[in-house]
Coordinates of C-alpha atoms in Angstrom, one line a residue:
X1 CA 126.3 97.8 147.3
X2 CA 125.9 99.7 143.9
X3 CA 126.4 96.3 142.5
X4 CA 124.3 94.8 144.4
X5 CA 121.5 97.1 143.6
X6 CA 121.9 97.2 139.6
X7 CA 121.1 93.5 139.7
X8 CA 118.6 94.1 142.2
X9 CA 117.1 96.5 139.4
X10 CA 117.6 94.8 136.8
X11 CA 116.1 90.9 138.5
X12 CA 112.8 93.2 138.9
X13 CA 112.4 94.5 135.6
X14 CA 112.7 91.4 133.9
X15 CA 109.9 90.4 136.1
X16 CA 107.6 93.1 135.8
X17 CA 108.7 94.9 132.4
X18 CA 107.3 93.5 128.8
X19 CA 110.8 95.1 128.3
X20 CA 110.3 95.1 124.2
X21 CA 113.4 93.8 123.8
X22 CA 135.6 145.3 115.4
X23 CA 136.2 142.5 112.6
X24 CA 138.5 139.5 114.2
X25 CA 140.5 137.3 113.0
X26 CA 141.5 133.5 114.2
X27 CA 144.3 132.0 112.5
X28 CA 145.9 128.8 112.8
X29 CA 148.8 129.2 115.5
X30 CA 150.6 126.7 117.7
X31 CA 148.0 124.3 117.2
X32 CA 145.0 125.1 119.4
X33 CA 143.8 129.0 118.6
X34 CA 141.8 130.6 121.0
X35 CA 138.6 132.2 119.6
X36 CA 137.5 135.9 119.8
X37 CA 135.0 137.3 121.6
X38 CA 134.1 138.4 118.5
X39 CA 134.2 135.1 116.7
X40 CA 131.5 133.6 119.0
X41 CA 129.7 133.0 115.9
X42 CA 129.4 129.2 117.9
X43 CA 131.6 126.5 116.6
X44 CA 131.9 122.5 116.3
X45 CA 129.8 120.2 115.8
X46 CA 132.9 117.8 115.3
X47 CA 136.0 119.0 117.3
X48 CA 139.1 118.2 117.3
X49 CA 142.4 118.9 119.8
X50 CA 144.9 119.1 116.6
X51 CA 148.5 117.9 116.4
X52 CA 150.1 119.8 114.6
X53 CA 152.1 119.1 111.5
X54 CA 153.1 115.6 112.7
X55 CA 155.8 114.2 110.3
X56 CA 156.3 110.5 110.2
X57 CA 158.4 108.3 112.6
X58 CA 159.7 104.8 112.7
X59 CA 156.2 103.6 114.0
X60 CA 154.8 101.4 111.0
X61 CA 152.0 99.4 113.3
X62 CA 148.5 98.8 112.4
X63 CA 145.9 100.7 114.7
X64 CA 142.7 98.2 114.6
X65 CA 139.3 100.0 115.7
X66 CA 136.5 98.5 117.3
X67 CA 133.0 99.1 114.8
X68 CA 130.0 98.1 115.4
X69 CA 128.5 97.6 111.8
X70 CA 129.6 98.2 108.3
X71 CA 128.1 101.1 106.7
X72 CA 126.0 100.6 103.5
X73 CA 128.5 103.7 101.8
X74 CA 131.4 105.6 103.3
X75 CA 130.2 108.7 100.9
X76 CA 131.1 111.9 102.8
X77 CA 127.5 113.2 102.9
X78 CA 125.7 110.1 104.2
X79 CA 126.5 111.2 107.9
X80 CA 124.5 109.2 110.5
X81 CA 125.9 107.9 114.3
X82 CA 128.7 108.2 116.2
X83 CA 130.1 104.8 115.2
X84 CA 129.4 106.3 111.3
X85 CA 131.8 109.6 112.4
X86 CA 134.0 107.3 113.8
X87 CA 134.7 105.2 111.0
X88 CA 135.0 108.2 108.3
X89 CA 137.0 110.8 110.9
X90 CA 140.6 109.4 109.2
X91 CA 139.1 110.2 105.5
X92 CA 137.6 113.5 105.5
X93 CA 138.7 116.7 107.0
X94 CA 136.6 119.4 108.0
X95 CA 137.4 123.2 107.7
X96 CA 137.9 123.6 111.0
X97 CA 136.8 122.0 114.7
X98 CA 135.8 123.6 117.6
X99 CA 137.9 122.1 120.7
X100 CA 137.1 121.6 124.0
X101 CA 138.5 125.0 125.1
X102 CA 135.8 126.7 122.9
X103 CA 138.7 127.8 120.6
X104 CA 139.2 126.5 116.7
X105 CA 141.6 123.9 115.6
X106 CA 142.4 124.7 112.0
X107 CA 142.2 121.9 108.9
X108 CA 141.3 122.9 105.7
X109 CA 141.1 126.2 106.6
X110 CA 143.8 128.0 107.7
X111 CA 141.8 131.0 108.9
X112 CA 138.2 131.9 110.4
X113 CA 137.0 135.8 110.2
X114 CA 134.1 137.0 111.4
X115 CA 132.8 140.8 110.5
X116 CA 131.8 143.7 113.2
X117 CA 128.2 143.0 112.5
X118 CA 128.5 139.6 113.0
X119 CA 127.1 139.4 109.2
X120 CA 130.2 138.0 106.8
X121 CA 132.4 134.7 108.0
X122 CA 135.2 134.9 105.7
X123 CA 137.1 131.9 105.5
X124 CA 140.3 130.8 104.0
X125 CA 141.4 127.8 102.7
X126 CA 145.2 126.2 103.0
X127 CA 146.8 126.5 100.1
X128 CA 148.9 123.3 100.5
X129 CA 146.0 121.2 101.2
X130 CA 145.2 118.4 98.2
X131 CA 142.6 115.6 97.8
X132 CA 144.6 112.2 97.7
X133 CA 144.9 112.1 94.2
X134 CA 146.6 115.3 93.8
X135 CA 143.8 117.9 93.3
X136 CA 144.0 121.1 95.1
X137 CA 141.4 121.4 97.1
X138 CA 139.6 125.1 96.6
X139 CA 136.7 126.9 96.8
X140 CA 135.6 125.3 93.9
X141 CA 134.4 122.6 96.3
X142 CA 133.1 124.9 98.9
X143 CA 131.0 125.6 96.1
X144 CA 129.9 122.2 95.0
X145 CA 128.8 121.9 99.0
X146 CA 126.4 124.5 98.4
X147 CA 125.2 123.6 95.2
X148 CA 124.6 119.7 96.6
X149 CA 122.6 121.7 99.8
X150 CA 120.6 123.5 96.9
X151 CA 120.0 119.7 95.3
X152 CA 118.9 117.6 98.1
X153 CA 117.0 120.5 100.6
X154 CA 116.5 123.2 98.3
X155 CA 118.5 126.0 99.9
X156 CA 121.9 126.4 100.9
X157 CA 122.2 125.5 104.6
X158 CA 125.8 127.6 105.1
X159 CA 123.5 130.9 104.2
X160 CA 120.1 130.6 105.8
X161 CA 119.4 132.4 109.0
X162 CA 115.4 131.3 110.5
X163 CA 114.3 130.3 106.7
X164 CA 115.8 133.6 105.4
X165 CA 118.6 133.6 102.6
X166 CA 122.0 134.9 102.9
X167 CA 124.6 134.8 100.1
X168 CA 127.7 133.2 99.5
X169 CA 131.0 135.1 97.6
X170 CA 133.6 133.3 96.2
X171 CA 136.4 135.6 96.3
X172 CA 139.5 133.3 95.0
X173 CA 140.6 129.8 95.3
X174 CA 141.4 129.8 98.6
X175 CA 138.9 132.4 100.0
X176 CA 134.9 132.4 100.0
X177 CA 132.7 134.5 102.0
X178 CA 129.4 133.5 103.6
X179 CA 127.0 136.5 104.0
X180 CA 124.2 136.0 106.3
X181 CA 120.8 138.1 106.4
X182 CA 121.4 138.8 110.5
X183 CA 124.3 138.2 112.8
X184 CA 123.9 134.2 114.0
X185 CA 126.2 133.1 116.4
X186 CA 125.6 129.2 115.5
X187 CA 126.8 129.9 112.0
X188 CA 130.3 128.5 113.5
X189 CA 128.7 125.4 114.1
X190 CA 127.4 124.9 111.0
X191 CA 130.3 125.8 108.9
X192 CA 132.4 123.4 111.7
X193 CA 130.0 120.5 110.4
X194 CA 131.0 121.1 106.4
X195 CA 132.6 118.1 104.5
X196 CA 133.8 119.1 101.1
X197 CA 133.1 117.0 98.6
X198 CA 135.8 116.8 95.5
X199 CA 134.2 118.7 92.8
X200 CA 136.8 117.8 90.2
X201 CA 135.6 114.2 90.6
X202 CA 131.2 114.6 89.5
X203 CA 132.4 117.5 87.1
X204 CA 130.2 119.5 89.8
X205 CA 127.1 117.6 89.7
X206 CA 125.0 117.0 92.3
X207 CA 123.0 114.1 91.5
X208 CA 126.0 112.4 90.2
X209 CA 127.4 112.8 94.4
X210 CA 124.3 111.6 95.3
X211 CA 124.3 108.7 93.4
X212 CA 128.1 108.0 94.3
X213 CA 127.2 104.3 96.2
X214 CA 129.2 102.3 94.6
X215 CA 132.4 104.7 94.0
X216 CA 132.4 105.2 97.8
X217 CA 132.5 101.5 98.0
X218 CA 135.4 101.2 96.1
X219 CA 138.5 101.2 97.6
X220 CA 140.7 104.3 96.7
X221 CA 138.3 106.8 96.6
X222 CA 139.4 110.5 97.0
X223 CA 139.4 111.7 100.4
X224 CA 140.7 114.9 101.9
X225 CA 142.3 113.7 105.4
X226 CA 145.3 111.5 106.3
X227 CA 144.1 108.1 104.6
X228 CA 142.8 106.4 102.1
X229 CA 140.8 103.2 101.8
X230 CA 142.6 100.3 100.2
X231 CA 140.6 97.2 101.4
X232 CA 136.7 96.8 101.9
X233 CA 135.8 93.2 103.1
X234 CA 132.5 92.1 104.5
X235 CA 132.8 92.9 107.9
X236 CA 136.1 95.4 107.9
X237 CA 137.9 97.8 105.9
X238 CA 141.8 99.0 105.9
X239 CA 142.5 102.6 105.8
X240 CA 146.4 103.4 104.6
X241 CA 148.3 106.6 105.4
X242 CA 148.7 109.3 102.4
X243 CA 152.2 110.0 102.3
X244 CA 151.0 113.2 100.8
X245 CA 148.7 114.7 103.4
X246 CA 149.3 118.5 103.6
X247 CA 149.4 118.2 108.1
X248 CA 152.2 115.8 107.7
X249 CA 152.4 111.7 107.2
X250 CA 151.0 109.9 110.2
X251 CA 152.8 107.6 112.5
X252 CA 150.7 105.1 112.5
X253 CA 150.2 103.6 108.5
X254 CA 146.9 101.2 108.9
X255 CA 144.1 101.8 110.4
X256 CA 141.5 99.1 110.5
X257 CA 138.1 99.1 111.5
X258 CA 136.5 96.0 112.2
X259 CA 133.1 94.5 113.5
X260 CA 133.1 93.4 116.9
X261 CA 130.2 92.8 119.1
X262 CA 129.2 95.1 122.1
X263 CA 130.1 93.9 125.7
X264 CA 131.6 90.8 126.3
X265 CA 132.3 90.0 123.5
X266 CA 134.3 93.5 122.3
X267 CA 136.0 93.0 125.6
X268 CA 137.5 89.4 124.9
X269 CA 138.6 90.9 121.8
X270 CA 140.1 93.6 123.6
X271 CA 142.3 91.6 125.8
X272 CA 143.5 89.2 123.1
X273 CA 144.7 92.2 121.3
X274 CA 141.9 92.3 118.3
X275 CA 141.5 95.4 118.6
X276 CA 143.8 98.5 120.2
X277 CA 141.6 100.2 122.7
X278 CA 137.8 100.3 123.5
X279 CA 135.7 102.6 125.9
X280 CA 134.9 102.2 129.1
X281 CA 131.6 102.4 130.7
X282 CA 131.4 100.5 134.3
X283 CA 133.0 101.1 137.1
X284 CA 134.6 97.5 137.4
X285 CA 135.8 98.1 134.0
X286 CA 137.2 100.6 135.2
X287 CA 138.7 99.5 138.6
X288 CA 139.4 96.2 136.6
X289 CA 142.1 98.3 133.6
X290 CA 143.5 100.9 135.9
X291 CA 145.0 98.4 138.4
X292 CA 146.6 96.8 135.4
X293 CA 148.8 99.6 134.0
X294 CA 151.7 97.6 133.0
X295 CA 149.6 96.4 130.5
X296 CA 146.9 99.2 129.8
X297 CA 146.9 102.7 129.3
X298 CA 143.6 104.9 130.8
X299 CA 142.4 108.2 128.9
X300 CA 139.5 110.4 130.5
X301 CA 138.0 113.4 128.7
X302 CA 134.5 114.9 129.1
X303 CA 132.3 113.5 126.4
X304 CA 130.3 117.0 126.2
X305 CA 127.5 114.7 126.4
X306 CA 123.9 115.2 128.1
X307 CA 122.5 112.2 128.4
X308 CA 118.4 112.9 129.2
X309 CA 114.7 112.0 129.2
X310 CA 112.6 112.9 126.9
X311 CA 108.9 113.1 127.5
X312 CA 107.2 113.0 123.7
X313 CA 104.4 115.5 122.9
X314 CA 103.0 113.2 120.4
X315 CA 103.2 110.2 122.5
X316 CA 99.4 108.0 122.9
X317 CA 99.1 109.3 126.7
X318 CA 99.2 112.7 125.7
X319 CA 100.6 113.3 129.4
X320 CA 99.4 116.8 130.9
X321 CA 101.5 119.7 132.7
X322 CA 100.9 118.4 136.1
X323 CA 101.7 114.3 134.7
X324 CA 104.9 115.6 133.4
X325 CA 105.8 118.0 136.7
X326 CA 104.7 114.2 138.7
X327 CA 107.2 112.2 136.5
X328 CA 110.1 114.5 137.0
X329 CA 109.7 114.8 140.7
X330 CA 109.8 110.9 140.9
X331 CA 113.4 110.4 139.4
X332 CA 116.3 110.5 142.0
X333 CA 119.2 111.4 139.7
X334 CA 121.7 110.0 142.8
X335 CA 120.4 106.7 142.2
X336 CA 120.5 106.5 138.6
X337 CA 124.2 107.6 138.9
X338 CA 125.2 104.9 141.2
X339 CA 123.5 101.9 139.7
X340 CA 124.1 102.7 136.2
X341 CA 127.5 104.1 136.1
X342 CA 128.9 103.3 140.0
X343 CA 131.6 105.8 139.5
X344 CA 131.7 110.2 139.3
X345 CA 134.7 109.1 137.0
X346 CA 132.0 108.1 134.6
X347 CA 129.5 110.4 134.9
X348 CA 128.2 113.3 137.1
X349 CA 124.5 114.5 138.0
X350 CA 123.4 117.2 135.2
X351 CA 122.0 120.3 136.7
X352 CA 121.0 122.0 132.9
X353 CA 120.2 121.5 129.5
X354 CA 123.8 122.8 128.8
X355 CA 127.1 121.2 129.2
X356 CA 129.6 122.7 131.2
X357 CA 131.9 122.8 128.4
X358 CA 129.6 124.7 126.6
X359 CA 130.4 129.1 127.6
X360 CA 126.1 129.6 128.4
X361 CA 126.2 126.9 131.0
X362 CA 125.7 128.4 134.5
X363 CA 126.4 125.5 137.7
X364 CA 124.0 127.6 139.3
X365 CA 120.7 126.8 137.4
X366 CA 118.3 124.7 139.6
X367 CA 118.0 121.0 138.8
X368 CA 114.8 119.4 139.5
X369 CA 114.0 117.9 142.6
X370 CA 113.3 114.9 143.6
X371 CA 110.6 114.5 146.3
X372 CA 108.5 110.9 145.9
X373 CA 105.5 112.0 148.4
X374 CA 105.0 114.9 146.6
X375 CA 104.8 113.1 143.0
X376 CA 102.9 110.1 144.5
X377 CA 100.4 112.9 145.5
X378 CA 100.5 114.5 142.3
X379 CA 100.8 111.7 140.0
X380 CA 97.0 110.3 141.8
X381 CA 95.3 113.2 141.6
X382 CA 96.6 114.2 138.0
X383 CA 95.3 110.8 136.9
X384 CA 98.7 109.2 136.2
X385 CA 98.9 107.2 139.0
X386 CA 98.1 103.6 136.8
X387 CA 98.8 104.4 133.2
X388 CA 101.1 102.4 131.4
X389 CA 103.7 104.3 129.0
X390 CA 106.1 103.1 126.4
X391 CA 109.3 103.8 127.2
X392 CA 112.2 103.7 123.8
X393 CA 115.6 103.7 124.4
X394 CA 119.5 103.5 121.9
X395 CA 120.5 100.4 123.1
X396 CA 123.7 100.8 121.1
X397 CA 124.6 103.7 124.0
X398 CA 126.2 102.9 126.8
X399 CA 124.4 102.7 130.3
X400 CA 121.1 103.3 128.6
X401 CA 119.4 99.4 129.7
X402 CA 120.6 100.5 133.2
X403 CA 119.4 103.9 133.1
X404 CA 116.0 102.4 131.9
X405 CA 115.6 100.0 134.5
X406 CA 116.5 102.4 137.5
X407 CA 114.2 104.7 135.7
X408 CA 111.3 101.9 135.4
X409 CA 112.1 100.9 139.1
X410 CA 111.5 104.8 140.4
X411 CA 108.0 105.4 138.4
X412 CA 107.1 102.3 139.8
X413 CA 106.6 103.8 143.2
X414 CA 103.8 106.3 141.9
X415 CA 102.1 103.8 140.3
X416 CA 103.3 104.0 136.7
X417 CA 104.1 101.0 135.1
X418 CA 106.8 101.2 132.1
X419 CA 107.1 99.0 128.7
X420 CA 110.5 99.3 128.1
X421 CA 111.9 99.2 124.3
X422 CA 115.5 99.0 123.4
X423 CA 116.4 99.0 120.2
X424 CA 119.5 99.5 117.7
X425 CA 120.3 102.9 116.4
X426 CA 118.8 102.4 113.0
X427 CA 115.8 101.3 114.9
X428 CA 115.6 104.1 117.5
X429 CA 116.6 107.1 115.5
X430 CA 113.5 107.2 112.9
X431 CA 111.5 106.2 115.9
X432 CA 112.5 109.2 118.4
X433 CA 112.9 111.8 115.5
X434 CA 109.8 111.0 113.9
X435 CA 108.6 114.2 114.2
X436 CA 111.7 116.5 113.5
X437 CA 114.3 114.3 111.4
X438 CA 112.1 112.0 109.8
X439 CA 109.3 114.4 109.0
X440 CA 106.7 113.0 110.7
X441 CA 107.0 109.8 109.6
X442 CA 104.2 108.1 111.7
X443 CA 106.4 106.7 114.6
X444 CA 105.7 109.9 116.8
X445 CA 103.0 108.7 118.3
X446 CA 104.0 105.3 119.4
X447 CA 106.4 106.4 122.4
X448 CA 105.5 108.8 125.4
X449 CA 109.0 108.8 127.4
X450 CA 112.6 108.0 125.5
X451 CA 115.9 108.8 126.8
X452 CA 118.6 110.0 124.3
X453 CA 122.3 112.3 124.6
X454 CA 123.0 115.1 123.1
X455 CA 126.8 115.1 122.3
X456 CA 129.9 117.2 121.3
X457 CA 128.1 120.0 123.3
X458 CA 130.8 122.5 123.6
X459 CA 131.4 125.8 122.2
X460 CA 129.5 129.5 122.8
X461 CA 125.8 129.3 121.9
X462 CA 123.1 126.7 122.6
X463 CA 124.6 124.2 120.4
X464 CA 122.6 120.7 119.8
X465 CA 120.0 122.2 122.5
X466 CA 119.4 124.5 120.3
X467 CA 117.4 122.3 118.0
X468 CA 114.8 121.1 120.6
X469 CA 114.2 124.5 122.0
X470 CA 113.4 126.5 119.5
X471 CA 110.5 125.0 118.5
X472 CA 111.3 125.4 114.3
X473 CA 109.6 122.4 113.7
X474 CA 107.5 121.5 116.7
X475 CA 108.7 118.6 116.9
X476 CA 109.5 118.4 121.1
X477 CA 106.6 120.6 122.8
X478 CA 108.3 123.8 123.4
X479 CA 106.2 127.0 123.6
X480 CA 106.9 130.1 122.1
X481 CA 108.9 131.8 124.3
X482 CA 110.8 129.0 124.7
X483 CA 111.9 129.3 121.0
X484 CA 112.0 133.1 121.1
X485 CA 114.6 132.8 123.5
X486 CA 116.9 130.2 121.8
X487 CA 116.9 132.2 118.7
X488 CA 117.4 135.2 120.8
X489 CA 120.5 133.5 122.8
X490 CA 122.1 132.7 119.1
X491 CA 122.0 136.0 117.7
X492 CA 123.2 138.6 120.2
X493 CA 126.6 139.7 119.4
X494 CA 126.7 140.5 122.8
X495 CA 128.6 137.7 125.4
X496 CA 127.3 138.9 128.8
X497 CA 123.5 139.4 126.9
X498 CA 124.0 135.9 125.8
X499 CA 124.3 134.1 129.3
X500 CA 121.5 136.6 130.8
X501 CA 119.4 135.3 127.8
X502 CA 120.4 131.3 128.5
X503 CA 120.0 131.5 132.1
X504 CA 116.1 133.1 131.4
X505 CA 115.7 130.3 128.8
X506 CA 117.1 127.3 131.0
X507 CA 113.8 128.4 133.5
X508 CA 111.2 128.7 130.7
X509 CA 112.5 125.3 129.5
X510 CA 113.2 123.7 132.5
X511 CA 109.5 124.6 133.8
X512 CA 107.6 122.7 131.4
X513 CA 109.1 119.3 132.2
X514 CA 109.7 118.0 128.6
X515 CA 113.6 117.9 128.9
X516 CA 115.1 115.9 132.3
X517 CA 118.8 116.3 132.3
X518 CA 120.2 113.3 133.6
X519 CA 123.9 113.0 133.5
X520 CA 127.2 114.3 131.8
X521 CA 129.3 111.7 130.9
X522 CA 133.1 111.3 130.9
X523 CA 134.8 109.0 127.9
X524 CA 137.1 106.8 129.4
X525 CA 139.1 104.8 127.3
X526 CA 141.5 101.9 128.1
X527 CA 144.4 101.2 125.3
X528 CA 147.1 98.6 125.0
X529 CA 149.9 100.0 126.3
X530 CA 151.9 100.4 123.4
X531 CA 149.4 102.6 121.9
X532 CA 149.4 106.4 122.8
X533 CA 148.6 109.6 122.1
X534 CA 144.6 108.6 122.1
X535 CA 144.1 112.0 124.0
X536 CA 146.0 114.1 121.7
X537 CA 142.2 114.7 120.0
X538 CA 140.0 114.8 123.1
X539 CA 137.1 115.0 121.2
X540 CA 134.0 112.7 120.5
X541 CA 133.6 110.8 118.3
X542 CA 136.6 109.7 118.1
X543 CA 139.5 110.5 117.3
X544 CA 139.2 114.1 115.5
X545 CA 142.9 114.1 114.3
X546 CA 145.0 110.7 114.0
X547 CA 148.3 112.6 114.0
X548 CA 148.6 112.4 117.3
X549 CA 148.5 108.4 117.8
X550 CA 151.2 106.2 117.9
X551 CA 151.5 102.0 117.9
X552 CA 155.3 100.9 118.6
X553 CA 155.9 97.7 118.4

């Protein structure tokens, strides 16, 4: 039946769319540490379930990943999509990761300490921890981080609280303080997101980084985690294992990742062994791997993903209050599940702007509603009964042309006709962050509605949410108070203050029908089944920390 009515969907909108195609300490112990109350200074924004200190076994196979294009540089600050994370998560480590449990899993840094006040995040480097070609890595580089922020935005990011400057105190090799001007919980977060870049290699120069294209294409460039590069070809490149890296040597000695196509034609590669594993994202996919387990193995983890609708403030309708309110009352969240995922395995109905593997969310705040007389009434007398929006999507995400068409399908029945737009990633990002990202870069007005997914939304404070809602750079319609709240959720010390504060600001934002949470996704992944361990690092993107995986025979 769900079947049945995906294609159902989907017949129509080819039809009738012009779809446009005290001070604490956390140290690192047993692996996964536990953060302290008063460390919830919010963390990751890559995580990582560590193995630790793997040492090497018998298992020389080649683990081949799954890419879906090859990046222009593989330079540590470029940054960019998942698939981009993906690719670089075996050659740089971070200082730490937040993991799913909202503790830290320790990297370069062997220790996190966070002041009384909330004010100074002292962190410590390891001592045995090297760049590939020897170098110690130390604060040196921290420092070289900063000074690159300083180069390319004018400030350094791992110090500035709401535009006002902190400090930073380099105290010895291995230890370097970062002062804020007022306690700011999401400071975690941001120092979770540094990649140190090898000072020792530009003679500290900025510009000399920033120019770095063609020594990041080079195979053997310095990295800091478990592998180097030792092939670039057209459409791959081969990552080897250091036999130096200060965690341990990895099990697994080649990591290659390759272009293959989406869909099909990633599964057909799949199943004639191309490639080692690939995600999962329809329920006969799903039914299809797991009643073949002598051959495959299944991993499920929460993504920490919202996946929602964005109504743009800039967009050429200009919708009002009541058009928005009219919108959100016609989508039936049960029906996007089951025709664009088909399975609760794959995704569940979102209830918040939060994850629940995020410590704010509450399973108690109040979803919207679905009632189709009532928007049908509303949507005729608010005048957008017969307007015609433009409607962007990522079609590099997952469910997102299924989600579109259920969507289209359901606005339909108020009389609101949708021009549907996939596109690629490098298409849709400067498109739907026209107006925060991209500056404004003219695109912000040629969309009204867009769905997008907010990912590794885990930890103690707002998180990626906290971006849209506090209206820094007015980019997604917020008011005020909206933004008053969100700064006032990340910088209470205070744990029980902080979920009073994200339940008020879930209602402020929740009644001005900008955001609609849609779904949280799982990530389901099927593996040949002489690869494991894929789940040691239940993190996305993947896979935070290699350590853990193992290809025998």
């Amino acid at each position: 039946m769900k079947k049945r009515l995906l294609a159902l969907l989907m017949a129509a909108a080819m039809m009738m769319a012009t779809a446009a195609c005290g001070s604490e300490t956390t140290t690192a112990e047993n692996n996964t540490t536990s953060t302290t109350e008063q460390t919830t200074e919010e963390g990751g924004s890559e995580e990582a379930a560590s193995t630790e200190e793997s040492t090497s076994t018998e298992s020389n196979d080649t683990f081949t990943v799954a890419i879906s294009y090859m990046p222009d540089s593989l330079s540590p600050q470029t940054g960019g999509s998942d698939d981009y994370t993906s690719m670089t998560r075996p050659l740089f480590d971070h200082l730490f990761l937040e993991n799913i449990e909202g503790g830290l899993d320790y990297y370069l840094a062997d220790s996190l300490e966070v002041s009384d006040d909330g004010l100074t995040y002292t962190v410590h480097l390891r001592e045995d921890a090297t760049w590939s070609d020897g170098t110690p890595i130390t604060t040196a580089d921290v420092q070289f981080v900063a000074d690159y922020s300083v180069y390319r935005y004018g400030y350094n990011r791992y110090i500035r609280v709401n535009g006002v400057d902190g400090s930073m105190n380099i105290v010895d090799d291995h230890t370097v303080q970062f002062i804020l001007p007022e306690p700011y919980n999401y400071e975690r977060v941001i120092l979770a997101g540094m990649t140190l870049y090898p000072s020792h290699v530009f003679d500290g120069d900025p510009e000399a980084l920033d120019n770095a294209t063609t020594y990041y294409n080079t195979p053997g460039f310095v990295t800091s985690g478990p592998y180097t590069v030792t092939e670039i070809n057209e459409d791959s490149f081969v990552c080897t294992a250091r036999d130096d890296y200060y965690r341990g040597t990895p099990q697994v000695k080649t990591v290659v990742m390759k272009v293959i196509g989406s869909g099909s034609t990633r599964e057909i590669a799949f199943e004639n062994g191309e490639i080692d594993y690939m995600r999962l994202t329809t329920a006969d996919q799903l039914e299809k791997y797991s009643a073949q387990s002598d051959k495959y193995n299944i991993y499920s983890f929460p993504e920490a993903r919202l996946n929602y609708l964005q109504v743009n403030p800039f967009g050429p309708a200009n919708l009002t209050d009541e058009q928005r309110q009219a919108l959100f009352m016609a989508i039936n969240p049960d029906e996007i599940l089951a025709a664009a995922f088909g399975s609760d395995e794959l995704a569940t109905k979102a209830n918040s702007l939060l994850t629940p593997e995020i410590s704010l969310y509450n399973p108690d705040t109040e979803a919207y509603t679905y009632d189709l007389e009532g928007a049908q009434a509303l949507a005729e007398s608010s005048g957008l009964s017969g307007m015609t929006l433009t409607y962007i999507y990522n079609a590099d995400r997952p469910n997102m042309d299924a989600v579109a068409v259920v969507i289209q399908q359901q606005l339909a029945q108020i009389g609101v006709n949708l021009s549907i737009e996939g596109m690629d990633s490098s298409s849709f990002f400067p498109r739907f962050f026209a107006a925060s990202s991209y500056g404004f870069n003219g695109q912000e007005t040629t969309w009204d509605l867009g769905t997008n997914g907010w990912d590794s939304m885990r930890g103690s404070t707002l998180n990626q949410a906290y971006s849209y809602l506090n209206q820094a750079d007015d980019a997604w319609g917020m008011t005020e108070a909206c933004g008053e709240l969100a700064l006032a959720v990340n910088t209470t010390t205070d744990e029980a203050e902080a979920k009073q504060l994200a339940d008020e600001l879930m209602d402020v934002a929740m009644d001005q029908y900008r955001i609609y949470p849609l779904t949280y996704t799982n990530y389901v992944l099927v593996s040949q089944k002489n690869v494991t361990g894929l789940d040691s690092s239940p993190i996305v993107p993947e896979f935070a920390d290699y350590l853990g995986i193992s290809v025998n025979g």
